[in-house]
Coordinates of C-alpha atoms in Angstrom, one line a residue:
M1 CA 84.1 146.0 86.8
T2 CA 81.0 145.0 85.4
D3 CA 79.8 141.4 83.8
T4 CA 77.9 143.7 81.2
T5 CA 81.6 145.1 79.8
D6 CA 83.5 141.4 80.0
A7 CA 83.2 140.6 76.3
A8 CA 81.3 143.3 74.4
P9 CA 84.3 144.0 72.1
A10 CA 86.9 146.8 72.2
L11 CA 85.3 148.8 69.3
G12 CA 81.4 149.2 69.0
R13 CA 78.3 148.2 70.3
D14 CA 78.1 146.0 73.9
T15 CA 76.7 142.4 74.3
A16 CA 73.8 144.8 76.5
D17 CA 72.9 147.1 74.1
A18 CA 72.3 144.9 71.4
A19 CA 68.5 143.9 71.1
P20 CA 68.0 140.5 72.5
A21 CA 67.8 138.0 69.7
R22 CA 65.0 136.7 67.8
G23 CA 63.1 134.4 70.6
T24 CA 65.2 135.0 73.6
A25 CA 62.6 134.8 76.1
P26 CA 61.8 137.7 78.9
S27 CA 64.5 138.0 82.2
A28 CA 62.5 135.4 84.6
P29 CA 60.4 137.5 87.3
G30 CA 62.6 138.2 90.0
A31 CA 65.7 137.2 88.3
P32 CA 68.8 140.0 89.2
A33 CA 69.3 143.0 86.7
P34 CA 71.5 143.5 84.8
R35 CA 74.6 145.4 86.9
Q36 CA 74.7 148.8 85.3
R37 CA 77.9 149.2 82.4
D38 CA 81.7 150.1 83.8
A39 CA 81.6 153.4 81.7
W40 CA 85.0 153.6 82.9
L41 CA 85.6 151.3 80.1
D42 CA 83.6 153.3 78.0
N43 CA 85.6 156.6 78.3
V44 CA 88.9 154.3 78.2
R45 CA 88.0 152.8 74.4
F46 CA 86.5 156.9 73.7
V47 CA 90.1 157.7 74.5
L48 CA 92.4 155.4 72.6
L49 CA 90.6 155.8 69.5
A50 CA 90.3 159.8 69.4
F51 CA 94.5 159.1 69.8
V52 CA 93.9 156.4 66.6
V53 CA 91.8 159.1 65.1
M54 CA 95.3 161.7 65.9
D55 CA 97.7 159.0 64.6
H56 CA 96.0 158.6 61.1
F57 CA 95.4 161.8 59.8
M58 CA 99.3 163.0 61.6
W59 CA 100.3 161.5 58.4
P60 CA 100.9 164.2 56.1
L61 CA 102.3 167.4 59.5
L62 CA 105.2 164.7 59.8
S63 CA 107.5 166.4 58.5
G64 CA 106.4 169.8 59.2
S65 CA 107.3 169.2 62.3
R66 CA 109.3 167.9 65.6
T67 CA 106.7 168.6 67.2
M68 CA 103.8 166.6 65.5
H69 CA 106.7 163.9 64.6
V70 CA 107.9 163.6 68.5
L71 CA 104.0 163.4 69.4
F72 CA 103.5 160.8 67.0
Y73 CA 105.9 158.4 68.3
W74 CA 104.4 158.7 71.0
I75 CA 100.7 158.6 70.3
H76 CA 102.8 155.1 69.1
L77 CA 104.1 154.4 72.6
F78 CA 100.7 153.2 73.7
H79 CA 97.2 153.6 71.8
M80 CA 97.3 150.4 70.0
P81 CA 98.4 148.0 72.6
A82 CA 95.6 149.6 74.9
F83 CA 93.3 148.4 72.6
V84 CA 94.9 145.7 72.4
M85 CA 95.3 145.1 76.2
V86 CA 91.4 145.5 76.3
T87 CA 89.6 143.8 73.8
G88 CA 91.9 141.0 75.8
F89 CA 90.0 142.0 79.0
F90 CA 86.4 141.9 77.4
S91 CA 87.1 138.9 74.9
R92 CA 87.4 136.5 78.6
S93 CA 83.9 135.3 78.7
L94 CA 83.5 134.5 75.1
V95 CA 84.9 131.0 75.6
V96 CA 81.7 130.6 78.5
N97 CA 78.6 133.0 77.1
D98 CA 77.5 131.7 73.2
S99 CA 75.0 134.6 73.0
R100 CA 78.6 136.5 72.9
A101 CA 80.4 134.7 71.2
R102 CA 78.4 135.1 67.8
G103 CA 78.8 139.0 69.3
L104 CA 82.1 137.7 67.1
V105 CA 80.3 137.1 63.1
T106 CA 77.9 139.7 63.9
R107 CA 80.2 143.0 65.4
V108 CA 83.7 141.8 63.5
L109 CA 84.0 139.3 61.2
V110 CA 80.8 141.1 58.7
P111 CA 82.0 144.7 59.8
Y112 CA 85.3 143.2 58.6
L113 CA 84.3 142.1 55.5
I114 CA 82.1 144.6 55.0
F115 CA 85.0 147.4 55.1
Q116 CA 88.0 145.1 54.5
T117 CA 86.3 145.4 51.0
L118 CA 85.7 149.4 51.0
Y119 CA 89.3 150.3 52.3
Q120 CA 91.0 148.2 49.9
L121 CA 89.0 148.5 46.5
G122 CA 87.9 151.8 46.9
D123 CA 91.5 154.3 47.6
P124 CA 92.8 152.5 43.8
L125 CA 89.6 152.7 42.2
L126 CA 89.4 156.5 42.9
R127 CA 92.5 157.8 43.1
H128 CA 93.5 156.0 39.9
G129 CA 90.7 154.7 38.1
Q130 CA 91.4 151.1 38.7
M131 CA 90.5 147.4 40.2
V132 CA 92.3 145.5 42.3
R133 CA 91.2 141.6 42.9
W134 CA 89.7 141.8 45.8
A135 CA 91.8 139.8 48.9
P136 CA 90.1 139.3 52.4
L137 CA 92.6 137.7 53.4
W138 CA 95.2 140.7 53.7
P139 CA 93.8 143.5 55.7
A140 CA 93.7 146.7 54.4
W141 CA 95.7 149.9 56.0
L142 CA 93.6 150.0 59.4
M143 CA 91.2 146.7 59.2
W144 CA 94.2 145.2 60.2
F145 CA 93.5 145.2 63.6
L146 CA 90.1 144.1 63.1
A147 CA 91.3 140.8 61.9
A148 CA 93.7 139.7 64.0
M149 CA 90.4 140.4 66.4
I150 CA 89.0 137.9 65.0
V151 CA 92.1 135.7 65.2
W152 CA 93.0 136.8 68.6
R153 CA 89.3 135.6 69.8
L154 CA 89.3 132.6 68.2
M155 CA 92.6 131.6 70.2
T156 CA 90.9 132.7 73.5
P157 CA 89.4 129.7 74.4
Y158 CA 93.1 127.9 74.0
L159 CA 95.3 130.4 75.4
L160 CA 93.7 130.0 78.7
R161 CA 94.6 127.2 79.1
I162 CA 98.2 127.5 79.2
R163 CA 100.0 127.9 82.2
W164 CA 102.3 130.6 82.1
I165 CA 101.0 132.4 78.8
L166 CA 101.4 135.6 80.0
P167 CA 105.4 135.1 79.9
I168 CA 104.6 132.5 76.9
S169 CA 102.9 135.2 74.9
I170 CA 106.2 137.2 75.1
L171 CA 109.6 135.4 74.1
V172 CA 106.4 135.3 71.3
S173 CA 106.5 138.8 70.9
L174 CA 110.4 138.9 70.7
G175 CA 110.7 135.9 68.8
T176 CA 108.2 136.6 66.0
G177 CA 110.5 140.0 65.3
A178 CA 113.6 137.1 65.1
I179 CA 112.0 135.6 62.0
A180 CA 112.1 137.2 58.2
G181 CA 108.6 136.8 56.4
V182 CA 105.7 136.2 59.0
S183 CA 102.5 137.1 57.2
H184 CA 100.8 139.3 56.8
L185 CA 98.2 137.2 55.8
M186 CA 94.6 138.2 58.0
S187 CA 97.7 139.9 60.0
M188 CA 99.8 137.3 61.2
D189 CA 101.8 139.4 61.7
R190 CA 100.7 141.5 64.4
V191 CA 98.8 138.8 66.3
L192 CA 102.2 137.6 66.8
S193 CA 103.7 140.9 68.5
F194 CA 100.8 142.4 69.8
L195 CA 100.0 139.3 71.9
P196 CA 101.5 139.9 75.3
F197 CA 99.5 143.2 75.6
F198 CA 95.7 141.1 74.5
V199 CA 97.1 137.9 76.7
L200 CA 98.0 140.8 79.5
G201 CA 94.2 141.3 78.9
L202 CA 93.5 138.3 79.0
V203 CA 94.6 137.9 82.7
I204 CA 94.7 140.3 84.1
R205 CA 91.6 140.4 87.5
R206 CA 89.4 143.3 87.9
E207 CA 91.2 144.3 91.4
H208 CA 94.3 145.3 89.2
L209 CA 92.7 147.7 87.4
E210 CA 90.7 149.4 90.4
V211 CA 94.3 149.6 91.3
L212 CA 94.7 152.6 88.5
R213 CA 92.0 154.0 89.6
R214 CA 93.0 155.4 92.3
L215 CA 95.1 159.2 93.5
P216 CA 98.9 157.7 93.9
A217 CA 98.5 156.0 90.5
R218 CA 97.4 158.6 88.8
V219 CA 100.1 160.5 89.7
A220 CA 102.2 157.7 89.2
A221 CA 100.8 158.0 85.3
V222 CA 101.6 161.5 84.8
A223 CA 104.8 161.2 85.8
V224 CA 105.3 158.3 82.9
L225 CA 103.6 159.8 80.5
V226 CA 105.6 163.3 80.9
A227 CA 108.8 161.3 81.0
A228 CA 107.8 159.4 77.8
W229 CA 107.9 162.6 75.9
P230 CA 111.6 162.5 75.6
V231 CA 111.7 158.9 75.3
S232 CA 109.9 159.4 72.0
A233 CA 111.7 162.0 71.1
V234 CA 114.9 160.1 71.1
A235 CA 112.9 156.6 69.5
A236 CA 111.8 159.7 66.4
D237 CA 115.6 160.6 65.9
K238 CA 117.0 156.7 65.9
L239 CA 114.4 154.3 64.8
G240 CA 112.4 153.7 61.5
V241 CA 108.4 154.0 62.7
H242 CA 108.0 150.2 61.7
W243 CA 109.3 149.3 64.9
M244 CA 106.6 151.2 66.1
F245 CA 104.2 149.6 64.2
W246 CA 105.7 146.7 65.0
D247 CA 105.0 144.7 61.7
R248 CA 108.8 144.1 60.9
S249 CA 111.3 141.3 61.3
Y250 CA 114.6 142.9 62.9
A251 CA 116.3 142.3 59.7
S252 CA 113.9 144.0 57.6
M253 CA 115.0 146.8 59.8
H254 CA 118.5 146.4 59.2
T255 CA 119.4 145.7 62.4
T256 CA 120.9 141.9 64.9
T257 CA 118.3 139.7 66.1
V258 CA 119.6 140.5 69.5
K259 CA 119.5 144.1 69.4
G260 CA 116.5 143.8 68.0
I261 CA 115.3 142.0 71.6
A262 CA 116.9 144.7 73.7
I263 CA 114.8 147.3 70.6
R264 CA 111.4 145.7 71.4
S265 CA 112.7 144.4 75.0
I266 CA 112.2 148.2 75.6
L267 CA 109.4 148.9 73.9
M268 CA 107.0 146.7 75.5
V269 CA 108.1 147.3 78.6
L270 CA 107.4 151.2 77.8
A271 CA 104.5 150.0 76.1
F272 CA 102.9 148.8 79.5
A273 CA 103.8 151.0 81.1
T274 CA 102.5 153.7 78.8
S275 CA 98.8 151.8 78.8
A276 CA 98.5 151.6 81.6
A277 CA 99.1 155.2 82.3
V278 CA 96.5 156.3 79.9
L279 CA 94.4 154.3 81.1
A280 CA 94.5 155.6 85.3
L281 CA 93.6 159.3 83.7
T282 CA 90.8 158.6 82.0
P283 CA 88.0 159.8 83.7
P284 CA 85.7 156.9 86.0
A285 CA 82.7 158.5 86.4
H286 CA 79.6 158.0 83.8
S287 CA 80.2 161.5 81.1
W288 CA 79.6 162.2 77.8
M289 CA 82.6 160.4 76.7
S290 CA 80.6 157.0 78.2
A291 CA 77.8 157.2 75.1
L292 CA 80.9 158.3 72.7
G293 CA 82.9 154.7 74.0
R294 CA 80.2 152.7 72.9
G295 CA 79.8 153.3 69.4
S296 CA 84.0 153.6 69.0
L297 CA 83.6 151.0 65.9
Y298 CA 82.2 153.2 63.9
G299 CA 84.8 156.2 64.6
Y300 CA 87.1 153.7 63.6
L301 CA 85.9 152.4 60.4
L302 CA 84.7 155.9 59.3
H303 CA 87.2 157.8 60.1
G304 CA 89.7 156.7 56.8
F305 CA 87.6 157.6 54.3
I306 CA 87.4 161.0 55.7
A307 CA 92.4 160.6 56.8
W308 CA 92.1 160.3 52.6
G309 CA 90.4 163.0 51.6
F310 CA 92.6 164.5 54.2
K311 CA 95.9 163.2 53.2
W312 CA 94.5 163.3 49.1
T313 CA 94.0 167.7 49.2
A314 CA 95.9 169.8 50.4
V315 CA 93.8 170.6 53.5
H316 CA 97.0 169.9 55.5
A317 CA 98.7 172.2 54.7
W318 CA 96.7 174.6 56.7
F319 CA 98.1 172.8 59.9
N320 CA 101.9 173.9 59.8
S321 CA 101.9 176.6 63.4
P322 CA 101.6 175.3 66.6
P323 CA 98.1 177.2 67.0
R324 CA 97.5 175.3 64.0
Y325 CA 98.7 172.0 64.8
A326 CA 97.0 172.4 68.5
L327 CA 93.4 172.9 66.5
F328 CA 93.6 170.4 64.5
L329 CA 93.9 167.7 67.4
A330 CA 91.3 169.8 69.0
G331 CA 89.0 169.2 65.6
C332 CA 90.5 165.1 65.7
V333 CA 88.4 165.0 68.8
A334 CA 86.0 166.5 67.8
L335 CA 85.6 163.7 64.5
T336 CA 85.7 161.0 66.8
A337 CA 82.6 162.5 69.2
A338 CA 80.7 162.9 65.9
L339 CA 82.1 159.3 64.5
C340 CA 80.6 158.0 67.4
S341 CA 77.8 159.2 68.1
P342 CA 74.4 157.8 68.8
W343 CA 72.7 159.9 65.9
T344 CA 76.0 157.9 63.7
Q345 CA 75.1 154.8 65.2
R346 CA 71.9 155.4 63.9
V347 CA 71.9 156.0 60.7
L348 CA 74.6 153.9 59.7
R349 CA 74.0 150.6 61.7
P350 CA 71.8 148.7 58.6
V351 CA 75.7 149.4 56.6
I352 CA 78.4 149.4 60.0
E353 CA 76.4 146.2 62.2
P354 CA 73.7 145.0 60.0
R355 CA 71.5 142.2 60.4
T356 CA 72.6 138.9 60.5
D357 CA 70.3 136.4 62.4
W358 CA 69.8 134.6 58.3
L359 CA 73.6 133.6 58.9
L360 CA 73.7 132.0 62.2
R361 CA 72.5 128.8 63.2
R362 CA 70.8 128.0 66.7
R363 CA 73.5 126.0 68.7
D364 CA 72.3 122.2 69.2
A365 CA 71.1 122.1 72.2
E366 CA 68.1 124.7 70.9
V367 CA 67.7 122.7 67.9
A368 CA 67.7 119.4 70.1
V369 CA 64.9 120.8 72.0
R370 CA 63.0 121.7 69.5
A371 CA 63.5 118.5 67.6

């Protein structure tokens, strides 16, 4: 792993890619050059985002295909747990690096406010011609992840100071399902339910991730993902989809606390195993995916608008046979690549990552020096 990626958001450009802040002095002569980016982590971002896009486009196809229904559950075993874990890994140095901490505002908070507005107000306005009250603290659809990221990163300095934080976070997640009415305010239901995956990202070490790149780990990863398919088939028959979303109480899913804790515990073990498997099978070398992974924020924020059109129109009805399902999945990957492309980033950067220098004050130390 490399230092330049430690504080980068799981979605969006790395701090290393961003232009230096105004007034920042150039590197001193003889200073060590920044380390190379880790292409593997960029590839992981793209792979996970492609699964997210498949998930959001798959909804209209679920009732017409048993295979697509099981695939939906299979993807949900790992795609968001892995994304949350990678986000935690990238968040660790925020507590010691002020310039990267500022990225919470420029590359998470500001895009959240812009696209929360578009997603919350756009759906009722476009479909029904009616306006609704803007509610920035109640995330609309896929904006839950950015809202949760804000909360997790604000929690990071305190999480890192707590002993045994990983087992504690697991207990928090299991206990959250036992509490009816955990608020969706700033995605607190999922913030707490997915907390173990974020904490694992915070505490895991580079040498642990390096193990996943070795051949035995990759062989085991194939076995894990293959074995997860029949498990997903059982889950598709026995569990409602909200078990896979980690956003409801056990009581709301019509089960007892003891049974609910048991089910979530099993799902958590499966999520840890399948997330590690996907990371192990992601190519480690620099490839066409690497540059696209750096633009994952763009793909995440933009694909929802296209998914709206796919759902609202009759286009999805054409995908009604195995060959067409394969074409559908390939199309999701191609769309992900297009939305994450450097060209898309150049064109839409003013909208997705607008300049916010005017919003951020200088650090107190800088002000004191100038005084």
